Amino acid sequence: GAGVSQSPSNKVTEKGKDVELRCDPISGHTALYWYRQRLGQGLEFLIYFQGNSAPDKSGLPSDRFSAERTGESVSTLTIQRTQQEDSAVYLCASSLGATQPGELFFGEGSRLTVL
Amino acid sequence: GEDVEQSLFLSVREGDSSVINCTYTDSSSTYLYWYKQEPGAGLQLLTYIFSNMDMKQDQRLTVLLNKKDKHLSLRIADTQTGDSAIYFCAESLSGYSTLTFGKGTMLLVSP
């Protein structure tokens, strides 16, 4: 597609359930990022994939959060045993990697509500 | 650690200039960015400035960087109602490292 695509756009779940959020980056983009945007807060870095390098997982808030990426394509962010504080918009972004300074292309986000 | 601070809200009238300010703490920042988020949309890169520059102009946008004070500003000339959005300041240590974002400044432009 032309842009970064995320699904689902909205997800409502019950506390304790697992959720999976999907991101399709722009074709050819080697770098992929997940950020979290909680109400009234800035963007919180979660995880960064760059090509075949080991991902930078330093932003994951707990071991309930994990993410995978298949090659240089789709990424899935998984949150296990969701808690109410996990409610947020989860933003995915991709970029060409080292060739363009910080030009991240963002998806519209997946809004997660944990009841 | 890295920290980026912005004022949360700015209201201006159509046709006026808007100035959105940002401060950051990491003196190693190499690139500083302004992103725009319109309602219901993802963030879009507006402009960026390399740390060895002190000013960058792009049509109605002027970015000023005071590296000594770690202060970044975005000036929008002749602000239009379509400029109403949330503006995020961000920094990175290199061209391909992760970005640290501020909380965003909501700009409201009234007719």
PDB file of C-alpha atoms in Angstrom:
ATOM      1  CA  GLY A   1       0.000   0.000   0.000  1.00  0.00           C
ATOM      2  CA  ALA A   2       0.879   3.642  -0.172  1.00  0.00           C
ATOM      3  CA  GLY A   3       1.192   4.176   3.560  1.00  0.00           C
ATOM      4  CA  VAL A   4       1.633   2.375   6.850  1.00  0.00           C
ATOM      5  CA  SER A   5      -1.410   0.281   7.585  1.00  0.00           C
ATOM      6  CA  GLN A   6      -2.467  -0.785  11.075  1.00  0.00           C
ATOM      7  CA  SER A   7      -5.192  -3.122  12.236  1.00  0.00           C
ATOM      8  CA  PRO A   8      -7.482  -3.213  14.006  1.00  0.00           C
ATOM      9  CA  SER A   9      -8.186   0.507  14.149  1.00  0.00           C
ATOM     10  CA  ASN A  10     -10.150  -0.015  17.349  1.00  0.00           C
ATOM     11  CA  LYS A  11     -10.039  -2.853  19.846  1.00  0.00           C
ATOM     12  CA  VAL A  12     -12.037  -3.199  23.042  1.00  0.00           C
ATOM     13  CA  THR A  13     -11.052  -6.050  25.304  1.00  0.00           C
ATOM     14  CA  GLU A  14     -11.549  -7.260  28.808  1.00  0.00           C
ATOM     15  CA  LYS A  15      -8.858  -7.082  31.426  1.00  0.00           C
ATOM     16  CA  GLY A  16      -6.739 -10.213  31.389  1.00  0.00           C
ATOM     17  CA  LYS A  17      -7.235 -11.045  27.722  1.00  0.00           C
ATOM     18  CA  ASP A  18      -4.429 -11.094  25.144  1.00  0.00           C
ATOM     19  CA  VAL A  19      -4.452  -8.778  22.130  1.00  0.00           C
ATOM     20  CA  GLU A  20      -2.519  -8.658  18.878  1.00  0.00           C
ATOM     21  CA  LEU A  21      -1.983  -5.503  16.894  1.00  0.00           C
ATOM     22  CA  ARG A  22      -0.706  -5.614  13.337  1.00  0.00           C
ATOM     23  CA  CYS A  23       1.389  -3.214  11.294  1.00  0.00           C
ATOM     24  CA  ASP A  24       2.100  -3.293   7.561  1.00  0.00           C
ATOM     25  CA  PRO A  25       4.971  -0.890   6.839  1.00  0.00           C
ATOM     26  CA  ILE A  26       5.648   0.887   3.596  1.00  0.00           C
ATOM     27  CA  SER A  27       7.254  -1.479   1.129  1.00  0.00           C
ATOM     28  CA  GLY A  28      11.025  -1.129   1.116  1.00  0.00           C
ATOM     29  CA  HIS A  29      11.246   0.460   4.557  1.00  0.00           C
ATOM     30  CA  THR A  30      13.800  -1.407   6.608  1.00  0.00           C
ATOM     31  CA  ALA A  31      13.059   0.277   9.928  1.00  0.00           C
ATOM     32  CA  LEU A  32       9.858  -0.228  11.910  1.00  0.00           C
ATOM     33  CA  TYR A  33       8.870   1.344  15.215  1.00  0.00           C
ATOM     34  CA  TRP A  34       6.093   0.880  17.724  1.00  0.00           C
ATOM     35  CA  TYR A  35       5.073   3.780  19.938  1.00  0.00           C
ATOM     36  CA  ARG A  36       2.322   4.119  22.511  1.00  0.00           C
ATOM     37  CA  GLN A  37       0.275   7.284  22.976  1.00  0.00           C
ATOM     38  CA  ARG A  38      -1.705   7.424  26.186  1.00  0.00           C
ATOM     39  CA  LEU A  39      -4.266  10.136  26.767  1.00  0.00           C
ATOM     40  CA  GLY A  40      -2.545  13.425  27.540  1.00  0.00           C
ATOM     41  CA  GLN A  41       0.894  11.905  27.125  1.00  0.00           C
ATOM     42  CA  GLY A  42       3.557  12.087  24.473  1.00  0.00           C
ATOM     43  CA  LEU A  43       4.616   9.220  22.293  1.00  0.00           C
ATOM     44  CA  GLU A  44       6.289   6.514  24.317  1.00  0.00           C
ATOM     45  CA  PHE A  45       8.831   4.420  22.426  1.00  0.00           C
ATOM     46  CA  LEU A  46       8.234   0.686  22.693  1.00  0.00           C
ATOM     47  CA  ILE A  47      10.379  -1.235  20.203  1.00  0.00           C
ATOM     48  CA  TYR A  48      12.443  -0.692  17.052  1.00  0.00           C
ATOM     49  CA  PHE A  49      13.315  -3.125  14.262  1.00  0.00           C
ATOM     50  CA  GLN A  50      16.074  -2.353  11.765  1.00  0.00           C
ATOM     51  CA  GLY A  51      16.614  -4.856   8.991  1.00  0.00           C
ATOM     52  CA  ASN A  52      17.972  -8.143  10.272  1.00  0.00           C
ATOM     53  CA  SER A  53      19.532  -6.642  13.389  1.00  0.00           C
ATOM     54  CA  ALA A  54      18.364  -7.609  16.849  1.00  0.00           C
ATOM     55  CA  PRO A  55      15.424  -5.360  17.777  1.00  0.00           C
ATOM     56  CA  ASP A  56      15.777  -2.583  20.328  1.00  0.00           C
ATOM     57  CA  LYS A  57      13.276  -3.662  22.970  1.00  0.00           C
ATOM     58  CA  SER A  58      14.360  -1.132  25.564  1.00  0.00           C
ATOM     59  CA  GLY A  59      10.990   0.652  25.601  1.00  0.00           C
ATOM     60  CA  LEU A  60       8.760  -2.330  26.298  1.00  0.00           C
ATOM     61  CA  PRO A  61       7.122  -1.562  29.661  1.00  0.00           C
ATOM     62  CA  SER A  62       6.826  -5.149  30.913  1.00  0.00           C
ATOM     63  CA  ASP A  63       7.270  -8.748  29.868  1.00  0.00           C
ATOM     64  CA  ARG A  64       3.584  -8.818  28.934  1.00  0.00           C
ATOM     65  CA  PHE A  65       4.563  -6.878  25.814  1.00  0.00           C
ATOM     66  CA  SER A  66       6.306  -8.502  22.875  1.00  0.00           C
ATOM     67  CA  ALA A  67       6.677  -7.829  19.181  1.00  0.00           C
ATOM     68  CA  GLU A  68       7.767  -9.758  16.154  1.00  0.00           C
ATOM     69  CA  ARG A  69       8.650  -8.782  12.644  1.00  0.00           C
ATOM     70  CA  THR A  70       8.869 -11.064   9.657  1.00  0.00           C
ATOM     71  CA  GLY A  71      11.851  -9.983   7.584  1.00  0.00           C
ATOM     72  CA  GLU A  72      11.248  -6.437   6.482  1.00  0.00           C
ATOM     73  CA  SER A  73       7.498  -6.721   6.356  1.00  0.00           C
ATOM     74  CA  VAL A  74       4.627  -7.156   8.770  1.00  0.00           C
ATOM     75  CA  SER A  75       5.031  -6.665  12.500  1.00  0.00           C
ATOM     76  CA  THR A  76       2.779  -7.840  15.300  1.00  0.00           C
ATOM     77  CA  LEU A  77       2.672  -6.300  18.769  1.00  0.00           C
ATOM     78  CA  THR A  78       1.247  -8.663  21.372  1.00  0.00           C
ATOM     79  CA  ILE A  79       0.038  -7.652  24.803  1.00  0.00           C
ATOM     80  CA  GLN A  80      -0.682 -10.524  27.158  1.00  0.00           C
ATOM     81  CA  ARG A  81      -3.008 -10.370  30.160  1.00  0.00           C
ATOM     82  CA  THR A  82      -4.046  -6.815  29.337  1.00  0.00           C
ATOM     83  CA  GLN A  83      -4.451  -4.285  32.125  1.00  0.00           C
ATOM     84  CA  GLN A  84      -6.474  -1.075  32.158  1.00  0.00           C
ATOM     85  CA  GLU A  85      -3.296   1.001  32.025  1.00  0.00           C
ATOM     86  CA  ASP A  86      -2.556  -0.584  28.652  1.00  0.00           C
ATOM     87  CA  SER A  87      -5.407   1.473  27.168  1.00  0.00           C
ATOM     88  CA  ALA A  88      -3.814   3.744  24.595  1.00  0.00           C
ATOM     89  CA  VAL A  89      -3.330   4.335  20.896  1.00  0.00           C
ATOM     90  CA  TYR A  90      -0.564   2.125  19.580  1.00  0.00           C
ATOM     91  CA  LEU A  91       1.240   3.764  16.687  1.00  0.00           C
ATOM     92  CA  CYS A  92       3.425   2.016  14.172  1.00  0.00           C
ATOM     93  CA  ALA A  93       5.889   3.861  11.971  1.00  0.00           C
ATOM     94  CA  SER A  94       8.358   2.856   9.304  1.00  0.00           C
ATOM     95  CA  SER A  95      11.282   4.555   7.664  1.00  0.00           C
ATOM     96  CA  LEU A  96      13.938   3.945   5.065  1.00  0.00           C
ATOM     97  CA  GLY A  97      16.368   3.370   7.915  1.00  0.00           C
ATOM     98  CA  ALA A  98      19.718   5.068   7.856  1.00  0.00           C
ATOM     99  CA  THR A  99      19.180   6.971   4.646  1.00  0.00           C
ATOM    100  CA  GLN A 100      16.788   9.652   5.816  1.00  0.00           C
ATOM    101  CA  PRO A 101      17.106  11.476   9.136  1.00  0.00           C
ATOM    102  CA  GLY A 102      14.137  10.624  11.276  1.00  0.00           C
ATOM    103  CA  GLU A 103      11.560  10.713   8.515  1.00  0.00           C
ATOM    104  CA  LEU A 104       9.134   8.316  10.100  1.00  0.00           C
ATOM    105  CA  PHE A 105       5.896   7.531   8.329  1.00  0.00           C
ATOM    106  CA  PHE A 106       3.157   6.774  10.820  1.00  0.00           C
ATOM    107  CA  GLY A 107       0.041   4.689  10.567  1.00  0.00           C
ATOM    108  CA  GLU A 108      -3.248   5.940  11.968  1.00  0.00           C
ATOM    109  CA  GLY A 109      -2.855   3.806  15.045  1.00  0.00           C
ATOM    110  CA  SER A 110      -4.756   1.069  16.829  1.00  0.00           C
ATOM    111  CA  ARG A 111      -6.855   2.358  19.703  1.00  0.00           C
ATOM    112  CA  LEU A 112      -6.926  -0.194  22.512  1.00  0.00           C
ATOM    113  CA  THR A 113      -9.471   0.051  25.306  1.00  0.00           C
ATOM    114  CA  VAL A 114      -9.175  -2.375  28.205  1.00  0.00           C
ATOM    115  CA  LEU A 115     -12.316  -2.613  30.315  1.00  0.00           C
TER     116      LEU A 115
ATOM    117  CA  GLY B   1      17.963  10.632  30.233  1.00  0.00           C
ATOM    118  CA  GLU B   2      16.249  12.183  27.277  1.00  0.00           C
ATOM    119  CA  ASP B   3      13.320  14.485  27.913  1.00  0.00           C
ATOM    120  CA  VAL B   4      11.383  16.773  25.605  1.00  0.00           C
ATOM    121  CA  GLU B   5       9.019  19.402  26.994  1.00  0.00           C
ATOM    122  CA  GLN B   6       6.373  21.443  25.214  1.00  0.00           C
ATOM    123  CA  SER B   7       3.540  23.718  26.232  1.00  0.00           C
ATOM    124  CA  LEU B   8       0.275  21.843  25.862  1.00  0.00           C
ATOM    125  CA  PHE B   9      -1.990  24.360  24.201  1.00  0.00           C
ATOM    126  CA  LEU B  10      -1.867  27.429  21.944  1.00  0.00           C
ATOM    127  CA  SER B  11      -4.756  29.419  20.554  1.00  0.00           C
ATOM    128  CA  VAL B  12      -4.367  31.986  17.762  1.00  0.00           C
ATOM    129  CA  ARG B  13      -6.527  33.834  15.280  1.00  0.00           C
ATOM    130  CA  GLU B  14      -6.448  33.088  11.587  1.00  0.00           C
ATOM    131  CA  GLY B  15      -3.798  35.187   9.851  1.00  0.00           C
ATOM    132  CA  ASP B  16      -1.652  35.621  12.960  1.00  0.00           C
ATOM    133  CA  SER B  17       1.719  33.944  13.464  1.00  0.00           C
ATOM    134  CA  SER B  18       1.952  30.950  15.774  1.00  0.00           C
ATOM    135  CA  VAL B  19       5.047  30.082  17.759  1.00  0.00           C
ATOM    136  CA  ILE B  20       5.309  26.658  19.364  1.00  0.00           C
ATOM    137  CA  ASN B  21       8.189  26.123  21.760  1.00  0.00           C
ATOM    138  CA  CYS B  22      10.071  23.042  22.860  1.00  0.00           C
ATOM    139  CA  THR B  23      12.959  22.330  25.201  1.00  0.00           C
ATOM    140  CA  TYR B  24      15.069  19.220  25.308  1.00  0.00           C
ATOM    141  CA  THR B  25      17.673  17.926  27.695  1.00  0.00           C
ATOM    142  CA  ASP B  26      20.053  15.757  25.686  1.00  0.00           C
ATOM    143  CA  SER B  27      22.900  17.879  24.378  1.00  0.00           C
ATOM    144  CA  SER B  28      23.938  14.982  22.132  1.00  0.00           C
ATOM    145  CA  SER B  29      20.809  15.364  20.045  1.00  0.00           C
ATOM    146  CA  THR B  30      21.765  15.474  16.411  1.00  0.00           C
ATOM    147  CA  TYR B  31      18.416  15.990  14.744  1.00  0.00           C
ATOM    148  CA  LEU B  32      15.360  17.837  15.983  1.00  0.00           C
ATOM    149  CA  TYR B  33      11.972  17.460  14.362  1.00  0.00           C
ATOM    150  CA  TRP B  34       8.500  18.843  14.196  1.00  0.00           C
ATOM    151  CA  TYR B  35       5.656  16.437  13.478  1.00  0.00           C
ATOM    152  CA  LYS B  36       1.994  17.313  12.945  1.00  0.00           C
ATOM    153  CA  GLN B  37      -0.953  15.146  13.948  1.00  0.00           C
ATOM    154  CA  GLU B  38      -4.359  16.020  12.562  1.00  0.00           C
ATOM    155  CA  PRO B  39      -7.471  14.563  14.222  1.00  0.00           C
ATOM    156  CA  GLY B  40      -7.817  10.843  13.570  1.00  0.00           C
ATOM    157  CA  ALA B  41      -4.593  10.685  11.568  1.00  0.00           C
ATOM    158  CA  GLY B  42      -1.056   9.517  12.111  1.00  0.00           C
ATOM    159  CA  LEU B  43       1.843  11.873  12.656  1.00  0.00           C
ATOM    160  CA  GLN B  44       3.404  13.533   9.638  1.00  0.00           C
ATOM    161  CA  LEU B  45       6.889  14.987   9.491  1.00  0.00           C
ATOM    162  CA  LEU B  46       6.710  18.754   8.954  1.00  0.00           C
ATOM    163  CA  THR B  47      10.363  19.628   9.064  1.00  0.00           C
ATOM    164  CA  TYR B  48      13.612  18.809  10.793  1.00  0.00           C
ATOM    165  CA  ILE B  49      16.815  20.654  11.609  1.00  0.00           C
ATOM    166  CA  PHE B  50      20.324  19.380  12.045  1.00  0.00           C
ATOM    167  CA  SER B  51      21.997  20.436  15.259  1.00  0.00           C
ATOM    168  CA  ASN B  52      24.709  22.472  13.538  1.00  0.00           C
ATOM    169  CA  MET B  53      22.079  24.812  12.115  1.00  0.00           C
ATOM    170  CA  ASP B  54      20.329  27.578  13.979  1.00  0.00           C
ATOM    171  CA  MET B  55      17.534  28.315  11.552  1.00  0.00           C
ATOM    172  CA  LYS B  56      15.631  26.613   8.785  1.00  0.00           C
ATOM    173  CA  GLN B  57      12.859  28.113   6.692  1.00  0.00           C
ATOM    174  CA  ASP B  58      10.370  26.215   4.583  1.00  0.00           C
ATOM    175  CA  GLN B  59       7.545  28.299   3.101  1.00  0.00           C
ATOM    176  CA  ARG B  60       5.370  29.398   6.060  1.00  0.00           C
ATOM    177  CA  LEU B  61       7.435  27.431   8.564  1.00  0.00           C
ATOM    178  CA  THR B  62      10.503  28.756  10.376  1.00  0.00           C
ATOM    179  CA  VAL B  63      12.440  26.572  12.790  1.00  0.00           C
ATOM    180  CA  LEU B  64      14.815  28.210  15.254  1.00  0.00           C
ATOM    181  CA  LEU B  65      17.318  26.224  17.278  1.00  0.00           C
ATOM    182  CA  ASN B  66      19.204  27.595  20.275  1.00  0.00           C
ATOM    183  CA  LYS B  67      21.573  24.771  21.043  1.00  0.00           C
ATOM    184  CA  LYS B  68      23.068  26.502  24.072  1.00  0.00           C
ATOM    185  CA  ASP B  69      19.665  26.736  25.747  1.00  0.00           C
ATOM    186  CA  LYS B  70      18.424  23.474  24.166  1.00  0.00           C
ATOM    187  CA  HIS B  71      15.427  25.346  22.848  1.00  0.00           C
ATOM    188  CA  LEU B  72      13.597  24.693  19.604  1.00  0.00           C
ATOM    189  CA  SER B  73      10.718  26.684  18.176  1.00  0.00           C
ATOM    190  CA  LEU B  74       8.373  26.389  15.235  1.00  0.00           C
ATOM    191  CA  ARG B  75       6.877  29.542  13.790  1.00  0.00           C
ATOM    192  CA  ILE B  76       3.941  29.276  11.431  1.00  0.00           C
ATOM    193  CA  ALA B  77       3.303  32.475   9.474  1.00  0.00           C
ATOM    194  CA  ASP B  78      -0.207  33.463   8.378  1.00  0.00           C
ATOM    195  CA  THR B  79      -1.769  30.637  10.381  1.00  0.00           C
ATOM    196  CA  GLN B  80      -4.829  29.052   8.790  1.00  0.00           C
ATOM    197  CA  THR B  81      -7.680  27.044  10.298  1.00  0.00           C
ATOM    198  CA  GLY B  82      -6.243  24.014   8.510  1.00  0.00           C
ATOM    199  CA  ASP B  83      -3.150  24.332  10.680  1.00  0.00           C
ATOM    200  CA  SER B  84      -5.210  23.327  13.729  1.00  0.00           C
ATOM    201  CA  ALA B  85      -3.586  20.116  14.939  1.00  0.00           C
ATOM    202  CA  ILE B  86      -1.226  18.726  17.562  1.00  0.00           C
ATOM    203  CA  TYR B  87       2.421  19.538  16.949  1.00  0.00           C
ATOM    204  CA  PHE B  88       5.089  17.258  18.360  1.00  0.00           C
ATOM    205  CA  CYS B  89       8.692  18.157  18.926  1.00  0.00           C
ATOM    206  CA  ALA B  90      11.134  15.237  18.769  1.00  0.00           C
ATOM    207  CA  GLU B  91      14.855  14.601  19.010  1.00  0.00           C
ATOM    208  CA  SER B  92      17.192  11.833  18.007  1.00  0.00           C
ATOM    209  CA  LEU B  93      20.843  11.126  18.611  1.00  0.00           C
ATOM    210  CA  SER B  94      21.494  10.138  15.017  1.00  0.00           C
ATOM    211  CA  GLY B  95      19.704   9.944  11.725  1.00  0.00           C
ATOM    212  CA  TYR B  96      18.609   6.399  12.343  1.00  0.00           C
ATOM    213  CA  SER B  97      18.107   6.095  16.068  1.00  0.00           C
ATOM    214  CA  THR B  98      14.784   6.160  17.809  1.00  0.00           C
ATOM    215  CA  LEU B  99      13.043   9.465  18.285  1.00  0.00           C
ATOM    216  CA  THR B 100      12.032  10.886  21.658  1.00  0.00           C
ATOM    217  CA  PHE B 101       8.824  12.879  21.424  1.00  0.00           C
ATOM    218  CA  GLY B 102       7.317  15.597  23.562  1.00  0.00           C
ATOM    219  CA  LYS B 103       3.700  15.455  24.699  1.00  0.00           C
ATOM    220  CA  GLY B 104       2.552  17.649  21.861  1.00  0.00           C
ATOM    221  CA  THR B 105       1.122  21.165  21.620  1.00  0.00           C
ATOM    222  CA  MET B 106      -2.473  21.486  20.524  1.00  0.00           C
ATOM    223  CA  LEU B 107      -2.799  24.472  18.188  1.00  0.00           C
ATOM    224  CA  LEU B 108      -6.287  25.872  17.791  1.00  0.00           C
ATOM    225  CA  VAL B 109      -6.808  28.439  15.044  1.00  0.00           C
ATOM    226  CA  SER B 110     -10.003  30.432  15.203  1.00  0.00           C
ATOM    227  CA  PRO B 111     -11.506  32.360  12.264  1.00  0.00           C
TER     228      PRO B 111
END
